[in-house]
Tab-separated table of C-alpha atoms and ligand atoms in Angstrom:
chain	number	residue	atom	x	y	z
A	1	MET	CA	139.597	10.644	130.044
A	2	THR	CA	138.237	7.636	131.964
A	3	ILE	CA	140.676	5.321	133.733
A	4	GLY	CA	139.763	1.730	134.564
A	5	PHE	CA	141.425	0.322	137.692
A	6	ILE	CA	141.464	-3.434	138.316
A	7	GLY	CA	142.910	-4.891	141.546
A	8	ILE	CA	141.948	-2.890	144.631
A	9	GLY	CA	144.429	-4.491	147.048
A	10	ILE	CA	147.097	-3.137	149.410
A	11	MET	CA	148.749	-1.191	146.573
A	12	GLY	CA	145.918	-0.677	144.087
A	13	ARG	CA	143.585	0.976	146.612
A	14	PRO	CA	145.810	3.970	147.499
A	15	MET	CA	146.993	4.271	143.883
A	16	ALA	CA	143.377	4.476	142.653
A	17	LYS	CA	142.583	7.002	145.398
A	18	ASN	CA	145.423	9.235	144.206
A	19	LEU	CA	143.993	9.177	140.673
A	20	ILE	CA	140.520	10.129	141.964
A	21	LYS	CA	142.058	12.940	144.055
A	22	ALA	CA	143.866	14.151	140.921
A	23	GLY	CA	140.477	14.584	139.225
A	24	TYR	CA	140.345	11.530	136.928
A	25	ARG	CA	137.067	9.681	136.312
A	26	LEU	CA	137.588	6.087	137.510
A	27	VAL	CA	135.802	2.788	136.857
A	28	VAL	CA	136.987	0.166	139.365
A	29	TYR	CA	136.719	-3.584	139.915
A	30	ASP	CA	138.209	-6.315	142.107
A	31	LYS	CA	137.195	-9.963	141.920
A	32	PHE	CA	137.597	-10.679	145.658
A	33	THR	CA	138.018	-7.390	147.561
A	34	LYS	CA	135.357	-4.721	148.282
A	35	PHE	CA	135.868	-1.203	146.953
A	36	ASP	CA	133.013	0.784	148.581
A	37	ASP	CA	135.472	3.436	149.798
A	38	LEU	CA	136.405	4.186	146.176
A	39	THR	CA	132.793	4.455	144.980
A	40	ALA	CA	132.147	6.715	147.991
A	41	MET	CA	134.909	8.953	146.617
A	42	GLY	CA	133.147	9.143	143.232
A	43	ALA	CA	134.497	6.148	141.307
A	44	GLU	CA	132.064	3.999	139.326
A	45	GLY	CA	131.981	0.378	140.454
A	46	ALA	CA	131.960	-2.301	137.741
A	47	SER	CA	130.991	-5.964	138.007
A	48	SER	CA	133.678	-7.465	135.737
A	49	ASN	CA	137.044	-6.796	134.165
A	50	LYS	CA	135.270	-6.733	130.792
A	51	GLU	CA	132.921	-3.956	131.965
A	52	VAL	CA	135.859	-1.875	133.234
A	53	ALA	CA	137.548	-2.208	129.833
A	54	SER	CA	134.405	-1.284	127.896
A	55	LYS	CA	134.093	2.015	129.828
A	56	SER	CA	137.734	3.145	129.926
A	57	ASP	CA	140.324	4.847	127.739
A	58	VAL	CA	143.216	3.539	129.821
A	59	VAL	CA	142.944	0.334	131.901
A	60	ILE	CA	145.359	-0.121	134.827
A	61	THR	CA	145.806	-3.531	136.483
A	62	MET	CA	147.434	-4.066	139.919
A	63	LEU	CA	147.200	-7.829	140.565
A	64	PRO	CA	149.288	-10.390	142.498
A	65	ASN	CA	151.181	-12.311	139.778
A	66	SER	CA	151.299	-13.559	136.181
A	67	PRO	CA	148.326	-16.006	136.348
A	68	GLN	CA	145.970	-13.328	137.717
A	69	VAL	CA	147.109	-10.802	135.085
A	70	LYS	CA	146.543	-13.346	132.303
A	71	GLU	CA	143.122	-14.220	133.713
A	72	ALA	CA	142.001	-10.612	134.189
A	73	ILE	CA	143.192	-9.439	130.773
A	74	LEU	CA	142.997	-12.486	128.482
A	75	GLY	CA	140.550	-14.774	130.350
A	76	GLU	CA	136.767	-15.194	130.155
A	77	GLY	CA	135.013	-11.939	131.056
A	78	GLY	CA	138.407	-10.254	130.828
A	79	VAL	CA	139.691	-6.930	129.533
A	80	THR	CA	140.181	-8.160	125.939
A	81	GLU	CA	136.453	-8.963	125.678
A	82	GLY	CA	135.440	-5.391	126.472
A	83	ILE	CA	138.192	-3.166	125.149
A	84	ALA	CA	138.067	-1.210	121.883
A	85	SER	CA	140.913	-0.785	119.414
A	86	GLY	CA	143.039	2.307	120.101
A	87	LYS	CA	142.806	2.027	123.916
A	88	ILE	CA	145.709	1.425	126.311
A	89	VAL	CA	146.331	-1.210	129.040
A	90	VAL	CA	148.978	-0.575	131.713
A	91	ASP	CA	149.842	-3.522	133.974
A	92	MET	CA	151.491	-2.263	137.179
A	93	SER	CA	151.724	-5.703	138.856
A	94	SER	CA	155.132	-7.355	139.399
A	95	ILE	CA	155.025	-10.369	137.061
A	96	ALA	CA	157.241	-12.481	134.796
A	97	PRO	CA	158.585	-10.377	131.892
A	98	ALA	CA	157.719	-13.195	129.439
A	99	VAL	CA	154.058	-12.918	130.478
A	100	SER	CA	154.146	-9.126	129.958
A	101	ARG	CA	155.318	-9.787	126.395
A	102	GLU	CA	152.629	-12.472	125.879
A	103	VAL	CA	149.875	-10.128	127.096
A	104	GLY	CA	151.313	-7.286	124.989
A	105	GLU	CA	151.198	-9.456	121.852
A	106	ALA	CA	147.599	-10.581	122.498
A	107	LEU	CA	146.464	-6.967	122.983
A	108	LYS	CA	148.403	-5.778	119.919
A	109	ALA	CA	146.391	-8.249	117.839
A	110	LYS	CA	143.261	-6.320	118.965
A	111	GLY	CA	144.822	-2.924	118.193
A	112	VAL	CA	145.300	-2.206	121.916
A	113	ALA	CA	148.586	-0.757	123.249
A	114	PHE	CA	150.261	-2.199	126.350
A	115	LEU	CA	152.855	-1.101	128.901
A	116	ASP	CA	154.296	-3.061	131.820
A	117	ALA	CA	154.854	-0.615	134.664
A	118	PRO	CA	155.694	-2.325	137.977
A	119	VAL	CA	156.409	-0.242	141.041
A	120	SER	CA	158.788	-0.101	143.981
A	121	GLY	CA	158.207	1.596	147.309
A	122	GLY	CA	155.465	-0.360	149.044
A	123	GLU	CA	152.211	0.790	150.626
A	124	PRO	CA	153.563	3.994	152.277
A	125	LYS	CA	154.792	5.331	148.940
A	126	ALA	CA	151.612	4.165	147.210
A	127	ILE	CA	149.683	6.285	149.740
A	128	ASP	CA	152.003	9.299	149.303
A	129	GLY	CA	151.997	8.976	145.503
A	130	THR	CA	155.791	8.692	145.513
A	131	LEU	CA	156.324	5.220	144.018
A	132	ALA	CA	159.238	4.464	141.675
A	133	ILE	CA	157.622	3.260	138.440
A	134	MET	CA	159.696	1.339	135.857
A	135	VAL	CA	158.048	1.103	132.461
A	136	GLY	CA	158.419	-1.096	129.386
A	137	GLY	CA	156.805	-0.276	126.041
A	138	ASP	CA	156.498	2.214	123.229
A	139	GLN	CA	157.751	5.806	123.768
A	140	LYS	CA	154.569	7.408	122.335
A	141	ILE	CA	152.271	5.338	124.574
A	142	PHE	CA	154.561	6.093	127.526
A	143	ASP	CA	154.296	9.831	126.793
A	144	THR	CA	150.480	9.533	126.681
A	145	VAL	CA	150.127	7.831	130.090
A	146	LYS	CA	153.085	9.475	131.886
A	147	PRO	CA	150.907	12.250	133.403
A	148	ILE	CA	148.652	9.535	134.892
A	149	LEU	CA	151.605	7.556	136.280
A	150	GLU	CA	153.029	10.761	137.780
A	151	LYS	CA	149.935	10.999	140.001
A	152	MET	CA	151.033	7.690	141.600
A	153	GLY	CA	154.822	7.964	141.493
A	154	SER	CA	157.606	10.509	141.908
A	155	SER	CA	159.932	8.624	139.547
A	156	VAL	CA	158.527	7.355	136.231
A	157	VAL	CA	161.193	5.936	133.895
A	158	LEU	CA	160.824	4.228	130.502
A	159	VAL	CA	163.483	1.493	130.576
A	160	GLY	CA	162.881	-0.313	127.253
A	161	ASP	CA	160.387	-2.385	125.289
A	162	ILE	CA	157.471	-4.357	126.756
A	163	GLY	CA	158.855	-6.658	129.501
A	164	ALA	CA	161.731	-4.304	130.367
A	165	GLY	CA	159.734	-2.835	133.257
A	166	ASN	CA	159.413	-6.236	134.882
A	167	VAL	CA	163.051	-7.164	134.144
A	168	THR	CA	163.995	-3.978	136.033
A	169	LYS	CA	161.643	-4.908	138.887
A	170	LEU	CA	163.257	-8.375	139.138
A	171	ALA	CA	166.687	-6.694	139.350
A	172	ASN	CA	165.280	-4.442	142.093
A	173	GLN	CA	163.908	-7.421	144.036
A	174	ILE	CA	167.228	-9.321	143.822
A	175	VAL	CA	169.128	-6.327	145.217
A	176	VAL	CA	166.589	-5.826	148.026
A	177	ALA	CA	166.528	-9.505	149.075
A	178	LEU	CA	170.322	-9.895	149.043
A	179	ASN	CA	170.744	-6.595	150.870
A	180	ILE	CA	168.394	-7.700	153.690
A	181	ALA	CA	170.246	-11.043	153.903
A	182	ALA	CA	173.652	-9.299	154.086
A	183	VAL	CA	172.403	-6.895	156.757
A	184	SER	CA	170.962	-9.859	158.678
A	185	GLU	CA	174.175	-11.889	158.624
A	186	ALA	CA	176.268	-8.869	159.645
A	187	PHE	CA	174.016	-7.765	162.515
A	188	VAL	CA	173.672	-11.304	163.915
A	189	LEU	CA	177.478	-11.541	163.996
A	190	ALA	CA	177.800	-8.146	165.714
A	191	ALA	CA	175.163	-9.034	168.326
A	192	LYS	CA	176.711	-12.436	169.053
A	193	ALA	CA	180.122	-10.740	169.430
A	194	GLY	CA	178.563	-8.575	172.152
A	195	VAL	CA	178.372	-5.241	170.297
A	196	ASP	CA	175.126	-3.236	170.584
A	197	PRO	CA	173.383	-3.584	167.166
A	198	ALA	CA	171.844	-0.090	167.463
A	199	LYS	CA	175.361	1.352	167.781
A	200	VAL	CA	176.573	-0.750	164.839
A	201	PHE	CA	173.717	0.740	162.780
A	202	ASP	CA	174.643	4.299	163.828
A	203	ALA	CA	178.291	3.673	163.033
A	204	ILE	CA	177.946	2.153	159.557
A	205	LYS	CA	174.758	3.586	158.007
A	206	GLY	CA	176.585	6.655	156.648
A	207	GLY	CA	179.455	4.640	155.141
A	208	LEU	CA	179.725	2.459	152.047
A	209	ALA	CA	177.642	-0.310	153.652
A	210	GLY	CA	174.725	2.031	154.234
A	211	SER	CA	171.621	1.614	152.057
A	212	THR	CA	167.948	2.489	151.783
A	213	VAL	CA	167.257	-1.127	152.733
A	214	MET	CA	169.416	-0.847	155.871
A	215	ASN	CA	167.709	2.411	156.893
A	216	ALA	CA	164.227	0.934	156.390
A	217	LYS	CA	164.741	-2.543	157.819
A	218	VAL	CA	167.223	-2.287	160.744
A	219	PRO	CA	164.883	-0.102	162.877
A	220	MET	CA	162.110	-2.695	162.292
A	221	ILE	CA	164.464	-5.535	163.264
A	222	LEU	CA	165.662	-3.735	166.429
A	223	ASP	CA	161.989	-3.247	167.434
A	224	GLY	CA	161.130	-6.885	166.623
A	225	ASN	CA	158.435	-5.485	164.300
A	226	PHE	CA	157.901	-7.820	161.343
A	227	LYS	CA	154.471	-6.514	160.291
A	228	PRO	CA	154.265	-6.141	156.490
A	229	GLY	CA	155.231	-3.960	154.532
A	230	PHE	CA	156.212	-6.419	151.885
A	231	ARG	CA	155.244	-9.993	152.638
A	232	ILE	CA	157.733	-12.863	152.419
A	233	GLU	CA	155.303	-14.760	150.146
A	234	LEU	CA	155.369	-11.880	147.629
A	235	HIS	CA	159.174	-11.842	147.673
A	236	ILE	CA	159.160	-15.611	147.056
A	237	LYS	CA	156.933	-14.932	144.024
A	238	ASP	CA	159.342	-12.268	142.708
A	239	LEU	CA	162.472	-14.402	143.234
A	240	GLN	CA	160.756	-17.364	141.529
A	241	ASN	CA	160.102	-15.092	138.537
A	242	ALA	CA	163.756	-13.947	138.702
A	243	LEU	CA	165.064	-17.537	138.811
A	244	ASP	CA	162.788	-18.652	135.930
A	245	THR	CA	163.737	-15.638	133.808
A	246	ALA	CA	167.458	-16.084	134.533
A	247	HIS	CA	167.453	-19.817	133.793
A	248	ASN	CA	165.649	-19.275	130.491
A	249	LEU	CA	168.490	-16.901	129.548
A	250	ASN	CA	171.235	-19.288	130.821
A	251	VAL	CA	172.145	-16.844	133.599
A	252	PRO	CA	173.046	-18.518	136.919
A	253	ILE	CA	171.985	-16.370	139.919
A	254	PRO	CA	173.412	-18.353	142.869
A	255	LEU	CA	173.003	-15.684	145.550
A	256	THR	CA	169.324	-15.274	144.647
A	257	ALA	CA	168.857	-19.059	144.842
A	258	ASN	CA	170.392	-19.005	148.319
A	259	VAL	CA	168.066	-16.281	149.636
A	260	MET	CA	165.125	-18.080	148.014
A	261	GLU	CA	165.833	-21.118	150.227
A	262	THR	CA	166.027	-18.829	153.276
A	263	LEU	CA	162.590	-17.464	152.379
A	264	GLN	CA	161.271	-21.008	151.898
A	265	ALA	CA	162.554	-21.956	155.375
A	266	LEU	CA	160.786	-18.936	156.884
A	267	LYS	CA	157.577	-19.909	155.074
A	268	THR	CA	157.877	-23.420	156.550
A	269	ASP	CA	158.263	-21.762	159.963
A	270	GLY	CA	154.909	-19.957	159.453
A	271	MET	CA	156.302	-16.527	158.506
A	272	ALA	CA	154.993	-16.238	154.910
A	273	ALA	CA	152.816	-13.256	155.825
A	274	ASP	CA	155.573	-11.436	157.768
A	275	ASP	CA	157.604	-8.548	156.366
A	276	HIS	CA	160.704	-9.592	154.417
A	277	SER	CA	162.846	-8.001	157.161
A	278	ALA	CA	162.061	-11.304	158.970
A	279	ILE	CA	164.872	-12.786	156.840
A	280	ILE	CA	167.001	-11.972	159.894
A	281	ARG	CA	165.019	-14.531	161.940
A	282	PHE	CA	166.556	-17.307	159.817
A	283	TYR	CA	170.062	-16.109	160.723
A	284	GLU	CA	169.047	-15.505	164.348
A	285	LYS	CA	167.880	-19.115	164.595
A	286	LEU	CA	171.198	-20.418	163.209
A	287	ALA	CA	173.277	-18.356	165.663
A	288	LYS	CA	170.842	-18.670	168.590
A	289	ILE	CA	170.634	-14.940	169.230
A	290	GLU	CA	168.126	-12.142	168.612
A	291	VAL	CA	169.134	-8.743	167.248
A	292	ARG	CA	166.947	-6.396	169.308
A	293	LYS	CA	167.277	-3.115	171.207
B	301	NAD	P1	147.025	-7.631	146.970
B	301	NAD	O1	146.909	-9.117	147.028
B	301	NAD	O2	146.762	-6.827	148.199
B	301	NAD	O3	146.060	-7.039	145.813
B	301	NAD	C1	145.766	-7.701	144.607
B	301	NAD	C2	144.265	-7.589	144.341
B	301	NAD	O4	143.976	-8.242	143.096
B	301	NAD	C3	143.404	-8.287	145.387
B	301	NAD	O5	142.514	-7.356	145.966
B	301	NAD	C4	142.674	-9.386	144.616
B	301	NAD	O6	141.351	-9.598	145.076
B	301	NAD	C5	142.674	-8.836	143.207
B	301	NAD	N1	142.518	-9.850	142.150
B	301	NAD	C6	143.134	-11.049	142.054
B	301	NAD	N2	142.781	-11.681	140.919
B	301	NAD	C7	141.915	-10.838	140.282
B	301	NAD	C8	141.216	-10.932	139.035
B	301	NAD	N3	141.335	-11.984	138.229
B	301	NAD	N4	140.429	-9.886	138.672
B	301	NAD	C9	140.295	-8.796	139.482
B	301	NAD	N5	140.932	-8.676	140.659
B	301	NAD	C10	141.727	-9.685	141.059
B	301	NAD	O7	148.491	-7.339	146.425
B	301	NAD	P2	149.334	-5.980	146.517
B	301	NAD	O8	150.191	-6.003	147.730
B	301	NAD	O9	148.434	-4.822	146.256
B	301	NAD	O10	150.343	-6.198	145.290
B	301	NAD	C11	149.936	-6.046	143.941
B	301	NAD	C12	151.180	-6.162	143.070
B	301	NAD	O11	152.097	-5.118	143.412
B	301	NAD	C13	151.946	-7.496	143.249
B	301	NAD	O12	152.450	-7.905	142.008
B	301	NAD	C14	153.074	-7.101	144.195
B	301	NAD	O13	154.217	-7.930	144.064
B	301	NAD	C15	153.354	-5.679	143.754
B	301	NAD	N6	153.981	-4.828	144.773
B	301	NAD	C16	153.545	-4.879	146.070
B	301	NAD	C17	154.175	-4.079	147.020
B	301	NAD	C18	153.740	-4.126	148.483
B	301	NAD	O14	154.476	-3.589	149.323
B	301	NAD	N7	152.601	-4.714	148.809
B	301	NAD	C19	155.220	-3.225	146.660
B	301	NAD	C20	155.610	-3.163	145.328
B	301	NAD	C21	154.977	-3.974	144.386
């Protein structure tokens, strides 16, 4: 089986490497980023998305957002121009669920199956092959590609029809953003009240307030390390997709809207490329204190 991999960025690169290491034949392409390290590992380099599709049984895309996925799959020189009926496309980017459904419909018209399969876990888990992968689509297609996805993730769950993977990812991103904001507000208060934030962390991380987010982000905050990780600009993209999706369904999501404005303020302050743990810097600025060791 030949796997096409499109989008050799922060996430796509280690994910593609794990597939090569697992013994799959890969054809790879990225419109803007070099991929010599992958061809050095044995992958075949292509010169367009169309070429990748024409040489692959399963095409995986790992691109920034909805417009890039539409361009790479449906656009000129895109996957649909090269792919044969009976093949499978798996989009692992985090995009708007409505666009997943649109792409799925366009591919169905060509006899091509589609899954949306966004991931959670960030670059470290992409490197380790331990991503959480949430999948939308047909059970039979899911069963066919599950062994491939398991080379990139330790949790691979079919959550519903096409689009359900990205709905689940939006839910994930809301919980993560609000959790970082809650941790930020709480730790700024503790620091301003004169209590050592490292001791607050030790005292509460094992209780009900503890979370994976708290364990990952508080040590970064205490070190003043806001290197990404997951960039604020990507979280803005995800929350915009969450707000659009919610509003189309008449679902108000006021807490998400609030954190979105925090992220916008940080972007205005030049922090768009910082890790999303920098949400605390918004609260630090309001209270005129820094939460550090
Ligand atoms: P990235 O910007 O590093 O990589 C995307 C790649 O797509 C780039 O190399 C870019 O050149 C390429 N690209 C863009 N348009 C293209 C086109 N038309 N054809 C071919 N290639 C094209 O982004 P990333 O951090 O790897 O994230 C990819 C996706 O995964 C995003 O949707 C992101 O939200 C999601 N995600 C990222 C993380 C993370 O921690 N970085 C974690 C979970 C999910």
